[in-house]
Amino acid sequence: MDKILVTRPSIPDIGEYMEEVADIFDSRWLTNMGAKHQELQRRLQEYLEASHIELFTNGHMALELTLQAMRFEDNAEVITTPFTFASTTHAIVRNRLKPVFCDIREDSYTIDETKIEQLITPKTRAILPVHVYGNICNVEAIERIAQRYGLKVIYDAAHAFGIVYKGKSVASFGDVSCFSFHATKVFNTIEGGAAVYKDESLGPKLYFLKNFGIANAEEIPEIGANAKMNEFCAAMGLCNLRHLQDEIDKRRIVFERYLNRLSGIEGIILPKIQEDAVSNYAYFPVLFLQEILGLGRDDIFSRLEEADIYARKYFFPLTSEYACYANMFSAADTPAAYRISRQILTLPIYAGLELEQVDRICDVILQNT
Ligand SMILES: *Cc1c(COP(=O)(O)O)cnc(C)c1O
């Protein structure tokens, strides 16, 4: 039987892409904010209802350079969660800032907003929560805390592209929301990312930082990196954006099939669509409770693997457990995140995953629970 991988990138018809890139062959403008970059930026600004937006070569650089643009002092503290992809924590540490890990909620796996305040110290400058799996954080509570203590809020919205929450684009929350357009995300530009921001004064900083800090040939006001999105990636984004709704609709069908097949089993906790949210169906995270099932997450992972089905232990380990952060943090400080990282498995989901394949995956799970 064929292998089933956890995800498969969305791509347009090859003809559509060739037509889009033909302009680039004519102009020979391959990178450095050319016509495709400008057009994609415009379209995303509109789609995300963004006051301001800057494109990047990937989501990580959007996060890292956003933090740099905010110019916090060395060792300033940023409250975040360890239940995320490496990028979130690395972006903080690479800016010589200190991540302070807050625990997560059991229902949505997002930051537990009731535990943020007790972590605030005189050195706290920002909160960096993650809309993990596309579950939207308690944005109202986070906003209130940020206002009270004068903190910036930067959302890692890498999983949340396209989500509408309480009638608003997900990009409308916080000071900045950073998106990833990596091949594995709901919307991809092969590699890519964006920062949506409210404070106009961040604009030139972000723009200069992604191009070596260069303002013009003789003026270099920032210590920048190289994080520009190239024209071929922007062209892929223009194509994929046209088909986005269709891709999300197809994901929804897969998501609902899983819910149908797996609901009502004691010991299996399925993802919930949040009230007031229009989901993007980016992930299908499931908790397997060993104390009820007998088998644990790792057992289910192996049984699936034996059937050529490749789920992912996403997120395991916690970022606070990484070897590169040895002796710096304690996973015991975030007990819910620790436990969930041992119970969770994200099942394959992508547009074009056949319902028979979903059934094959569910059959393996049902045989073992
Ligand atoms: C994918 C991802 C990123 C990084 O995005 P890239 O485009 O791969 O650099 C950051 N945070 C989270 C939670 C992600 O899933």
mmCIF file of C-alpha atoms and ligand atoms in Angstrom:
data_model
loop_
_atom_site.group_PDB
_atom_site.id
_atom_site.type_symbol
_atom_site.label_atom_id
_atom_site.label_comp_id
_atom_site.label_asym_id
_atom_site.label_seq_id
_atom_site.Cartn_x
_atom_site.Cartn_y
_atom_site.Cartn_z
ATOM 1 C CA MET A 1 0.000 0.000 0.000
ATOM 2 C CA ASP A 2 1.107 3.561 -0.600
ATOM 3 C CA LYS A 3 2.813 5.616 2.044
ATOM 4 C CA ILE A 4 0.775 8.306 3.735
ATOM 5 C CA LEU A 5 2.830 11.255 4.918
ATOM 6 C CA VAL A 6 1.700 13.767 7.524
ATOM 7 C CA THR A 7 1.359 16.501 4.926
ATOM 8 C CA ARG A 8 1.701 17.214 1.223
ATOM 9 C CA PRO A 9 2.334 20.694 -0.153
ATOM 10 C CA SER A 10 -0.341 22.436 -2.181
ATOM 11 C CA ILE A 11 0.835 23.334 -5.677
ATOM 12 C CA PRO A 12 -0.897 24.943 -8.639
ATOM 13 C CA ASP A 13 -1.216 23.452 -12.062
ATOM 14 C CA ILE A 14 2.216 23.623 -13.743
ATOM 15 C CA GLY A 15 0.769 25.684 -16.611
ATOM 16 C CA GLU A 16 -0.528 28.284 -14.222
ATOM 17 C CA TYR A 17 2.865 28.602 -12.558
ATOM 18 C CA MET A 18 4.697 28.819 -15.900
ATOM 19 C CA GLU A 19 2.427 31.622 -16.962
ATOM 20 C CA GLU A 20 3.085 33.453 -13.712
ATOM 21 C CA VAL A 21 6.871 33.094 -13.919
ATOM 22 C CA ALA A 22 7.021 33.974 -17.640
ATOM 23 C CA ASP A 23 6.996 37.649 -16.590
ATOM 24 C CA ILE A 24 10.094 37.050 -14.486
ATOM 25 C CA PHE A 25 11.928 35.571 -17.479
ATOM 26 C CA ASP A 26 11.021 38.662 -19.467
ATOM 27 C CA SER A 27 12.090 41.160 -16.816
ATOM 28 C CA ARG A 28 15.095 39.241 -15.380
ATOM 29 C CA TRP A 29 14.129 40.783 -12.041
ATOM 30 C CA LEU A 30 14.658 37.686 -9.906
ATOM 31 C CA THR A 31 14.633 39.086 -6.393
ATOM 32 C CA ASN A 32 14.863 42.343 -4.377
ATOM 33 C CA MET A 33 11.232 43.359 -4.154
ATOM 34 C CA GLY A 34 10.216 42.996 -7.795
ATOM 35 C CA ALA A 35 6.785 43.047 -9.376
ATOM 36 C CA LYS A 36 5.675 39.621 -8.046
ATOM 37 C CA HIS A 37 6.785 40.505 -4.539
ATOM 38 C CA GLN A 38 4.837 43.751 -4.709
ATOM 39 C CA GLU A 39 1.740 42.108 -6.085
ATOM 40 C CA LEU A 40 1.765 39.310 -3.513
ATOM 41 C CA GLN A 41 2.307 41.824 -0.734
ATOM 42 C CA ARG A 42 -0.714 43.798 -1.934
ATOM 43 C CA ARG A 43 -2.917 40.745 -2.236
ATOM 44 C CA LEU A 44 -1.945 39.408 1.177
ATOM 45 C CA GLN A 45 -2.478 42.795 2.762
ATOM 46 C CA GLU A 46 -5.992 42.744 1.392
ATOM 47 C CA TYR A 47 -6.664 39.098 2.233
ATOM 48 C CA LEU A 48 -5.402 39.452 5.806
ATOM 49 C CA GLU A 49 -7.040 42.873 6.287
ATOM 50 C CA ALA A 50 -3.607 44.069 7.349
ATOM 51 C CA SER A 51 -2.839 47.695 8.065
ATOM 52 C CA HIS A 52 0.807 47.000 7.171
ATOM 53 C CA ILE A 53 2.658 43.918 5.972
ATOM 54 C CA GLU A 54 6.221 42.944 5.113
ATOM 55 C CA LEU A 55 7.173 39.744 3.265
ATOM 56 C CA PHE A 56 10.165 37.605 4.221
ATOM 57 C CA THR A 57 12.092 34.625 2.936
ATOM 58 C CA ASN A 58 10.484 32.492 5.643
ATOM 59 C CA GLY A 59 8.381 32.714 8.771
ATOM 60 C CA HIS A 60 11.345 32.371 11.072
ATOM 61 C CA MET A 61 13.040 35.498 9.758
ATOM 62 C CA ALA A 62 9.747 37.369 10.052
ATOM 63 C CA LEU A 63 9.752 36.532 13.781
ATOM 64 C CA GLU A 64 13.452 37.043 14.368
ATOM 65 C CA LEU A 65 13.626 40.381 12.564
ATOM 66 C CA THR A 66 10.399 41.608 14.181
ATOM 67 C CA LEU A 67 12.015 41.095 17.576
ATOM 68 C CA GLN A 68 15.172 42.814 16.355
ATOM 69 C CA ALA A 69 13.150 45.758 15.035
ATOM 70 C CA MET A 70 11.600 46.210 18.468
ATOM 71 C CA ARG A 71 15.065 46.773 19.964
ATOM 72 C CA PHE A 72 14.629 45.318 23.422
ATOM 73 C CA GLU A 73 17.758 45.402 25.577
ATOM 74 C CA ASP A 74 19.894 42.260 26.029
ATOM 75 C CA ASN A 75 18.412 39.738 28.487
ATOM 76 C CA ALA A 76 14.999 41.381 28.379
ATOM 77 C CA GLU A 77 12.331 38.760 29.020
ATOM 78 C CA VAL A 78 9.763 37.481 26.548
ATOM 79 C CA ILE A 79 6.901 35.343 27.847
ATOM 80 C CA THR A 80 6.150 32.474 25.470
ATOM 81 C CA THR A 81 5.363 28.747 25.453
ATOM 82 C CA PRO A 82 7.648 25.736 24.914
ATOM 83 C CA PHE A 83 4.884 23.826 23.093
ATOM 84 C CA THR A 84 5.822 25.065 19.643
ATOM 85 C CA PHE A 85 8.206 24.648 16.755
ATOM 86 C CA ALA A 86 11.923 25.381 17.304
ATOM 87 C CA SER A 87 11.587 28.699 15.493
ATOM 88 C CA THR A 88 9.598 30.505 18.192
ATOM 89 C CA THR A 89 12.140 29.974 20.972
ATOM 90 C CA HIS A 90 15.179 30.323 18.694
ATOM 91 C CA ALA A 91 13.918 33.711 17.440
ATOM 92 C CA ILE A 92 13.938 34.989 21.023
ATOM 93 C CA VAL A 93 17.314 33.541 21.999
ATOM 94 C CA ARG A 94 19.040 34.583 18.771
ATOM 95 C CA ASN A 95 18.080 38.163 19.652
ATOM 96 C CA ARG A 96 19.892 37.784 23.003
ATOM 97 C CA LEU A 97 16.540 37.876 24.784
ATOM 98 C CA LYS A 98 15.379 35.466 27.464
ATOM 99 C CA PRO A 99 12.376 33.203 26.904
ATOM 100 C CA VAL A 100 10.213 32.801 29.996
ATOM 101 C CA PHE A 101 8.020 29.759 29.536
ATOM 102 C CA CYS A 102 4.353 29.881 30.419
ATOM 103 C CA ASP A 103 2.230 26.735 30.547
ATOM 104 C CA ILE A 104 -0.496 25.971 27.996
ATOM 105 C CA ARG A 105 -4.251 25.434 28.145
ATOM 106 C CA GLU A 106 -5.521 21.861 28.035
ATOM 107 C CA ASP A 107 -8.324 22.627 25.593
ATOM 108 C CA SER A 108 -6.489 24.548 22.870
ATOM 109 C CA TYR A 109 -2.768 24.019 23.658
ATOM 110 C CA THR A 110 -2.290 27.793 23.421
ATOM 111 C CA ILE A 111 -0.704 29.904 26.169
ATOM 112 C CA ASP A 112 -2.603 29.719 29.467
ATOM 113 C CA GLU A 113 -3.480 33.383 29.848
ATOM 114 C CA THR A 114 -4.255 32.923 33.565
ATOM 115 C CA LYS A 115 -0.578 32.091 34.184
ATOM 116 C CA ILE A 116 1.001 35.002 32.325
ATOM 117 C CA GLU A 117 0.822 37.701 34.990
ATOM 118 C CA GLN A 118 2.727 35.738 37.608
ATOM 119 C CA LEU A 119 5.668 35.508 35.180
ATOM 120 C CA ILE A 120 5.945 39.251 34.581
ATOM 121 C CA THR A 121 9.028 40.916 36.105
ATOM 122 C CA PRO A 122 10.585 44.377 35.675
ATOM 123 C CA LYS A 123 12.562 42.882 32.753
ATOM 124 C CA THR A 124 9.544 41.633 30.804
ATOM 125 C CA ARG A 125 9.111 43.439 27.500
ATOM 126 C CA ALA A 126 6.867 41.245 25.372
ATOM 127 C CA ILE A 127 4.528 38.276 25.121
ATOM 128 C CA LEU A 128 5.050 35.899 22.198
ATOM 129 C CA PRO A 129 2.134 33.439 22.113
ATOM 130 C CA VAL A 130 1.515 30.850 19.390
ATOM 131 C CA HIS A 131 -1.834 30.218 17.696
ATOM 132 C CA VAL A 132 -0.867 26.584 17.786
ATOM 133 C CA TYR A 133 -2.581 24.253 15.228
ATOM 134 C CA GLY A 134 -4.610 27.320 14.254
ATOM 135 C CA ASN A 135 -6.249 27.528 17.700
ATOM 136 C CA ILE A 136 -6.542 31.197 18.472
ATOM 137 C CA CYS A 137 -5.110 32.333 21.812
ATOM 138 C CA ASN A 138 -7.296 34.230 24.259
ATOM 139 C CA VAL A 139 -6.446 37.442 22.438
ATOM 140 C CA GLU A 140 -8.681 39.653 24.590
ATOM 141 C CA ALA A 141 -7.103 38.584 27.892
ATOM 142 C CA ILE A 142 -3.596 38.842 26.443
ATOM 143 C CA GLU A 143 -4.366 42.323 25.158
ATOM 144 C CA ARG A 144 -5.585 43.413 28.608
ATOM 145 C CA ILE A 145 -2.430 42.107 30.302
ATOM 146 C CA ALA A 146 -0.188 43.727 27.699
ATOM 147 C CA GLN A 147 -1.949 47.072 28.160
ATOM 148 C CA ARG A 148 -1.746 46.912 31.936
ATOM 149 C CA TYR A 149 2.001 46.194 31.968
ATOM 150 C CA GLY A 150 3.026 48.051 28.814
ATOM 151 C CA LEU A 151 4.174 44.933 26.961
ATOM 152 C CA LYS A 152 4.348 44.245 23.226
ATOM 153 C CA VAL A 153 2.444 41.268 21.836
ATOM 154 C CA ILE A 154 3.891 39.352 18.915
ATOM 155 C CA TYR A 155 1.845 36.391 17.738
ATOM 156 C CA ASP A 156 3.481 33.406 16.115
ATOM 157 C CA ALA A 157 0.657 32.914 13.622
ATOM 158 C CA ALA A 158 2.540 30.360 11.514
ATOM 159 C CA HIS A 159 -0.355 27.894 11.826
ATOM 160 C CA ALA A 160 -3.156 30.395 11.551
ATOM 161 C CA PHE A 161 -3.150 31.770 8.007
ATOM 162 C CA GLY A 162 -6.656 32.397 6.730
ATOM 163 C CA ILE A 163 -8.437 32.101 10.062
ATOM 164 C CA VAL A 164 -11.188 34.550 10.929
ATOM 165 C CA TYR A 165 -11.895 34.953 14.637
ATOM 166 C CA LYS A 166 -14.951 36.828 15.894
ATOM 167 C CA GLY A 167 -15.368 38.301 12.465
ATOM 168 C CA LYS A 168 -11.805 39.602 12.305
ATOM 169 C CA SER A 169 -8.745 38.425 10.423
ATOM 170 C CA VAL A 170 -6.320 36.606 12.699
ATOM 171 C CA ALA A 171 -3.727 39.174 11.625
ATOM 172 C CA SER A 172 -5.589 41.914 13.458
ATOM 173 C CA PHE A 173 -4.491 40.827 16.946
ATOM 174 C CA GLY A 174 -1.407 41.973 18.820
ATOM 175 C CA ASP A 175 1.231 44.460 17.724
ATOM 176 C CA VAL A 176 2.600 42.024 15.153
ATOM 177 C CA SER A 177 1.490 38.663 13.761
ATOM 178 C CA CYS A 178 4.079 36.537 11.969
ATOM 179 C CA PHE A 179 3.023 34.003 9.344
ATOM 180 C CA SER A 180 4.879 31.152 7.687
ATOM 181 C CA PHE A 181 4.391 30.237 4.049
ATOM 182 C CA HIS A 182 6.566 27.135 4.222
ATOM 183 C CA ALA A 183 5.733 24.276 1.862
ATOM 184 C CA THR A 184 4.010 22.377 4.666
ATOM 185 C CA LYS A 185 1.696 25.187 5.713
ATOM 186 C CA VAL A 186 -1.907 25.803 4.589
ATOM 187 C CA PHE A 187 -0.732 28.539 2.222
ATOM 188 C CA ASN A 188 2.764 28.242 0.781
ATOM 189 C CA THR A 189 5.215 30.267 -1.277
ATOM 190 C CA ILE A 190 7.651 27.266 -1.246
ATOM 191 C CA GLU A 191 9.505 29.077 1.551
ATOM 192 C CA GLY A 192 8.190 32.380 2.795
ATOM 193 C CA GLY A 193 6.691 34.395 5.567
ATOM 194 C CA ALA A 194 5.221 37.730 6.528
ATOM 195 C CA ALA A 195 4.903 40.096 9.446
ATOM 196 C CA VAL A 196 1.655 42.032 9.778
ATOM 197 C CA TYR A 197 2.125 45.016 12.054
ATOM 198 C CA LYS A 198 0.213 48.014 13.371
ATOM 199 C CA ASP A 199 2.909 50.536 14.281
ATOM 200 C CA GLU A 200 3.886 52.311 11.080
ATOM 201 C CA SER A 201 7.348 53.116 12.417
ATOM 202 C CA LEU A 202 8.267 49.416 12.320
ATOM 203 C CA GLY A 203 7.893 49.472 8.524
ATOM 204 C CA PRO A 204 11.250 50.911 7.467
ATOM 205 C CA LYS A 205 13.071 48.898 10.137
ATOM 206 C CA LEU A 206 11.618 45.614 8.882
ATOM 207 C CA TYR A 207 12.235 46.592 5.277
ATOM 208 C CA PHE A 208 15.866 47.517 5.917
ATOM 209 C CA LEU A 209 16.513 44.530 8.199
ATOM 210 C CA LYS A 210 15.526 42.028 5.532
ATOM 211 C CA ASN A 211 18.009 43.599 3.114
ATOM 212 C CA PHE A 212 21.252 43.895 5.118
ATOM 213 C CA GLY A 213 20.037 47.042 6.883
ATOM 214 C CA ILE A 214 20.468 49.046 3.682
ATOM 215 C CA ALA A 215 18.353 52.201 3.322
ATOM 216 C CA ASN A 216 20.127 53.324 0.157
ATOM 217 C CA ALA A 217 23.502 52.813 -1.495
ATOM 218 C CA GLU A 218 25.336 54.923 1.077
ATOM 219 C CA GLU A 219 23.151 54.684 4.170
ATOM 220 C CA ILE A 220 23.016 51.533 6.282
ATOM 221 C CA PRO A 221 21.108 52.360 9.477
ATOM 222 C CA GLU A 222 20.445 48.784 10.672
ATOM 223 C CA ILE A 223 22.535 45.638 11.270
ATOM 224 C CA GLY A 224 20.399 43.630 8.901
ATOM 225 C CA ALA A 225 20.237 40.108 7.570
ATOM 226 C CA ASN A 226 19.231 38.845 4.152
ATOM 227 C CA ALA A 227 15.636 37.697 4.370
ATOM 228 C CA LYS A 228 13.992 38.831 1.148
ATOM 229 C CA MET A 229 11.345 36.773 -0.615
ATOM 230 C CA ASN A 230 12.429 36.087 -4.203
ATOM 231 C CA GLU A 231 10.222 36.482 -7.266
ATOM 232 C CA PHE A 232 9.720 32.755 -7.926
ATOM 233 C CA CYS A 233 8.443 32.231 -4.411
ATOM 234 C CA ALA A 234 6.151 35.238 -4.713
ATOM 235 C CA ALA A 235 4.849 33.818 -8.024
ATOM 236 C CA MET A 236 4.063 30.513 -6.298
ATOM 237 C CA GLY A 237 2.212 32.467 -3.647
ATOM 238 C CA LEU A 238 0.140 34.338 -6.240
ATOM 239 C CA CYS A 239 -0.905 31.006 -7.762
ATOM 240 C CA ASN A 240 -1.615 29.252 -4.469
ATOM 241 C CA LEU A 241 -3.609 32.185 -3.118
ATOM 242 C CA ARG A 242 -6.105 31.779 -5.989
ATOM 243 C CA HIS A 243 -6.836 28.227 -4.851
ATOM 244 C CA LEU A 244 -6.643 28.726 -1.113
ATOM 245 C CA GLN A 245 -10.342 28.484 -0.325
ATOM 246 C CA ASP A 246 -10.634 25.287 -2.321
ATOM 247 C CA GLU A 247 -7.651 23.818 -0.443
ATOM 248 C CA ILE A 248 -9.185 24.723 2.916
ATOM 249 C CA ASP A 249 -12.540 23.213 1.881
ATOM 250 C CA LYS A 250 -10.794 19.953 0.970
ATOM 251 C CA ARG A 251 -8.995 19.898 4.302
ATOM 252 C CA ARG A 252 -12.313 20.382 6.063
ATOM 253 C CA ILE A 253 -13.689 17.223 4.453
ATOM 254 C CA VAL A 254 -10.703 15.239 5.768
ATOM 255 C CA PHE A 255 -11.040 16.848 9.202
ATOM 256 C CA GLU A 256 -14.728 15.956 9.422
ATOM 257 C CA ARG A 257 -14.102 12.378 8.334
ATOM 258 C CA TYR A 258 -11.612 11.971 11.194
ATOM 259 C CA LEU A 259 -14.146 13.434 13.630
ATOM 260 C CA ASN A 260 -16.812 11.038 12.375
ATOM 261 C CA ARG A 261 -14.654 7.967 12.596
ATOM 262 C CA LEU A 262 -12.822 8.677 15.860
ATOM 263 C CA SER A 263 -15.327 10.468 18.074
ATOM 264 C CA GLY A 264 -16.884 8.814 21.097
ATOM 265 C CA ILE A 265 -13.838 6.718 22.003
ATOM 266 C CA GLU A 266 -12.820 7.022 25.606
ATOM 267 C CA GLY A 267 -9.152 7.891 25.898
ATOM 268 C CA ILE A 268 -8.940 9.722 22.580
ATOM 269 C CA ILE A 269 -9.260 13.493 22.635
ATOM 270 C CA LEU A 270 -10.004 15.066 19.284
ATOM 271 C CA PRO A 271 -9.422 18.673 18.226
ATOM 272 C CA LYS A 272 -12.304 21.066 18.738
ATOM 273 C CA ILE A 273 -13.167 23.831 16.334
ATOM 274 C CA GLN A 274 -13.261 26.998 18.408
ATOM 275 C CA GLU A 275 -16.502 28.867 18.746
ATOM 276 C CA ASP A 276 -16.438 32.119 16.800
ATOM 277 C CA ALA A 277 -13.600 30.884 14.572
ATOM 278 C CA VAL A 278 -13.558 30.041 10.885
ATOM 279 C CA SER A 279 -10.848 27.377 10.882
ATOM 280 C CA ASN A 280 -8.187 26.639 8.262
ATOM 281 C CA TYR A 281 -8.076 22.917 9.200
ATOM 282 C CA ALA A 282 -4.290 23.042 9.221
ATOM 283 C CA TYR A 283 -3.661 20.146 11.608
ATOM 284 C CA PHE A 284 -5.439 17.225 13.207
ATOM 285 C CA PRO A 285 -3.866 16.831 16.659
ATOM 286 C CA VAL A 286 -5.115 13.920 18.782
ATOM 287 C CA LEU A 287 -4.343 13.092 22.402
ATOM 288 C CA PHE A 288 -3.989 9.423 23.311
ATOM 289 C CA LEU A 289 -4.496 8.843 27.034
ATOM 290 C CA GLN A 290 -2.455 5.808 27.993
ATOM 291 C CA GLU A 291 -4.087 5.449 31.405
ATOM 292 C CA ILE A 292 -7.379 4.712 29.642
ATOM 293 C CA LEU A 293 -6.249 3.059 26.412
ATOM 294 C CA GLY A 294 -3.417 0.922 27.727
ATOM 295 C CA LEU A 295 -1.403 1.939 24.685
ATOM 296 C CA GLY A 296 0.255 5.329 24.604
ATOM 297 C CA ARG A 297 1.031 7.870 21.924
ATOM 298 C CA ASP A 298 4.355 6.256 21.007
ATOM 299 C CA ASP A 299 2.643 2.877 20.536
ATOM 300 C CA ILE A 300 0.030 4.359 18.222
ATOM 301 C CA PHE A 301 2.764 6.186 16.331
ATOM 302 C CA SER A 302 4.601 2.872 15.798
ATOM 303 C CA ARG A 303 1.474 0.952 14.759
ATOM 304 C CA LEU A 304 0.735 3.618 12.166
ATOM 305 C CA GLU A 305 4.327 3.515 10.976
ATOM 306 C CA GLU A 306 4.111 -0.262 10.517
ATOM 307 C CA ALA A 307 1.142 0.428 8.228
ATOM 308 C CA ASP A 308 3.205 2.967 6.246
ATOM 309 C CA ILE A 309 1.384 5.916 7.788
ATOM 310 C CA TYR A 310 3.603 8.714 9.032
ATOM 311 C CA ALA A 311 2.003 10.812 11.748
ATOM 312 C CA ARG A 312 4.097 13.356 13.660
ATOM 313 C CA LYS A 313 4.862 13.816 17.348
ATOM 314 C CA TYR A 314 4.230 17.513 16.984
ATOM 315 C CA PHE A 315 5.269 19.053 19.401
ATOM 316 C CA PHE A 316 7.649 16.720 21.082
ATOM 317 C CA PRO A 317 9.989 17.405 22.754
ATOM 318 C CA LEU A 318 9.198 20.829 24.219
ATOM 319 C CA THR A 319 11.613 23.512 23.033
ATOM 320 C CA SER A 320 12.704 23.906 26.683
ATOM 321 C CA GLU A 321 13.998 20.305 26.523
ATOM 322 C CA TYR A 322 16.219 20.768 23.452
ATOM 323 C CA ALA A 323 19.881 19.822 23.797
ATOM 324 C CA CYS A 324 20.862 23.341 22.689
ATOM 325 C CA TYR A 325 19.079 24.691 25.790
ATOM 326 C CA ALA A 326 20.460 22.102 28.218
ATOM 327 C CA ASN A 327 20.422 23.287 31.839
ATOM 328 C CA MET A 328 18.689 26.546 30.967
ATOM 329 C CA PHE A 329 15.030 25.640 31.521
ATOM 330 C CA SER A 330 12.954 23.089 33.349
ATOM 331 C CA ALA A 331 10.108 21.279 31.607
ATOM 332 C CA ALA A 332 8.598 20.778 35.072
ATOM 333 C CA ASP A 333 7.706 24.488 35.074
ATOM 334 C CA THR A 334 5.120 23.800 32.367
ATOM 335 C CA PRO A 335 3.461 20.544 33.482
ATOM 336 C CA ALA A 336 0.484 20.685 31.105
ATOM 337 C CA ALA A 337 2.760 21.286 28.120
ATOM 338 C CA TYR A 338 5.032 18.457 29.276
ATOM 339 C CA ARG A 339 2.195 15.968 29.609
ATOM 340 C CA ILE A 340 0.530 16.945 26.342
ATOM 341 C CA SER A 341 3.826 16.678 24.443
ATOM 342 C CA ARG A 342 3.868 12.986 25.523
ATOM 343 C CA GLN A 343 0.247 12.354 24.511
ATOM 344 C CA ILE A 344 -0.156 14.196 21.251
ATOM 345 C CA LEU A 345 0.077 12.969 17.700
ATOM 346 C CA THR A 346 -0.817 14.986 14.614
ATOM 347 C CA LEU A 347 -2.457 12.797 12.000
ATOM 348 C CA PRO A 348 -1.965 13.276 8.245
ATOM 349 C CA ILE A 349 -4.100 16.041 6.800
ATOM 350 C CA TYR A 350 -3.855 17.863 3.490
ATOM 351 C CA ALA A 351 -6.022 18.822 0.563
ATOM 352 C CA GLY A 352 -6.238 15.753 -1.616
ATOM 353 C CA LEU A 353 -5.832 13.173 1.138
ATOM 354 C CA GLU A 354 -8.402 10.603 -0.032
ATOM 355 C CA LEU A 355 -11.185 9.584 2.302
ATOM 356 C CA GLU A 356 -10.159 5.943 1.817
ATOM 357 C CA GLN A 357 -6.742 6.906 3.126
ATOM 358 C CA VAL A 358 -8.326 8.638 6.119
ATOM 359 C CA ASP A 359 -10.290 5.455 6.742
ATOM 360 C CA ARG A 360 -7.103 3.394 6.538
ATOM 361 C CA ILE A 361 -5.543 5.625 9.204
ATOM 362 C CA CYS A 362 -8.641 5.452 11.404
ATOM 363 C CA ASP A 363 -8.812 1.659 11.040
ATOM 364 C CA VAL A 364 -5.299 1.284 12.454
ATOM 365 C CA ILE A 365 -6.189 3.561 15.369
ATOM 366 C CA LEU A 366 -9.500 1.784 16.035
ATOM 367 C CA GLN A 367 -7.828 -1.633 15.957
ATOM 368 C CA ASN A 368 -5.451 -0.475 18.672
ATOM 369 C CA THR A 369 -7.784 1.367 21.021
HETATM 370 C C1 LIG B 1 6.590 26.763 10.479
HETATM 371 C C2 LIG B 1 6.678 27.472 11.775
HETATM 372 C C3 LIG B 1 7.540 28.555 11.992
HETATM 373 C C4 LIG B 1 8.633 28.963 11.055
HETATM 374 O O1 LIG B 1 8.262 29.198 9.766
HETATM 375 P P1 LIG B 1 9.261 28.923 8.554
HETATM 376 O O2 LIG B 1 8.541 29.561 7.409
HETATM 377 O O3 LIG B 1 9.406 27.454 8.395
HETATM 378 O O4 LIG B 1 10.538 29.604 8.847
HETATM 379 C C5 LIG B 1 7.450 29.243 13.186
HETATM 380 N N1 LIG B 1 6.607 28.867 14.146
HETATM 381 C C6 LIG B 1 5.787 27.822 14.007
HETATM 382 C C7 LIG B 1 4.847 27.470 15.112
HETATM 383 C C8 LIG B 1 5.817 27.068 12.825
HETATM 384 O O5 LIG B 1 5.031 25.992 12.697
#
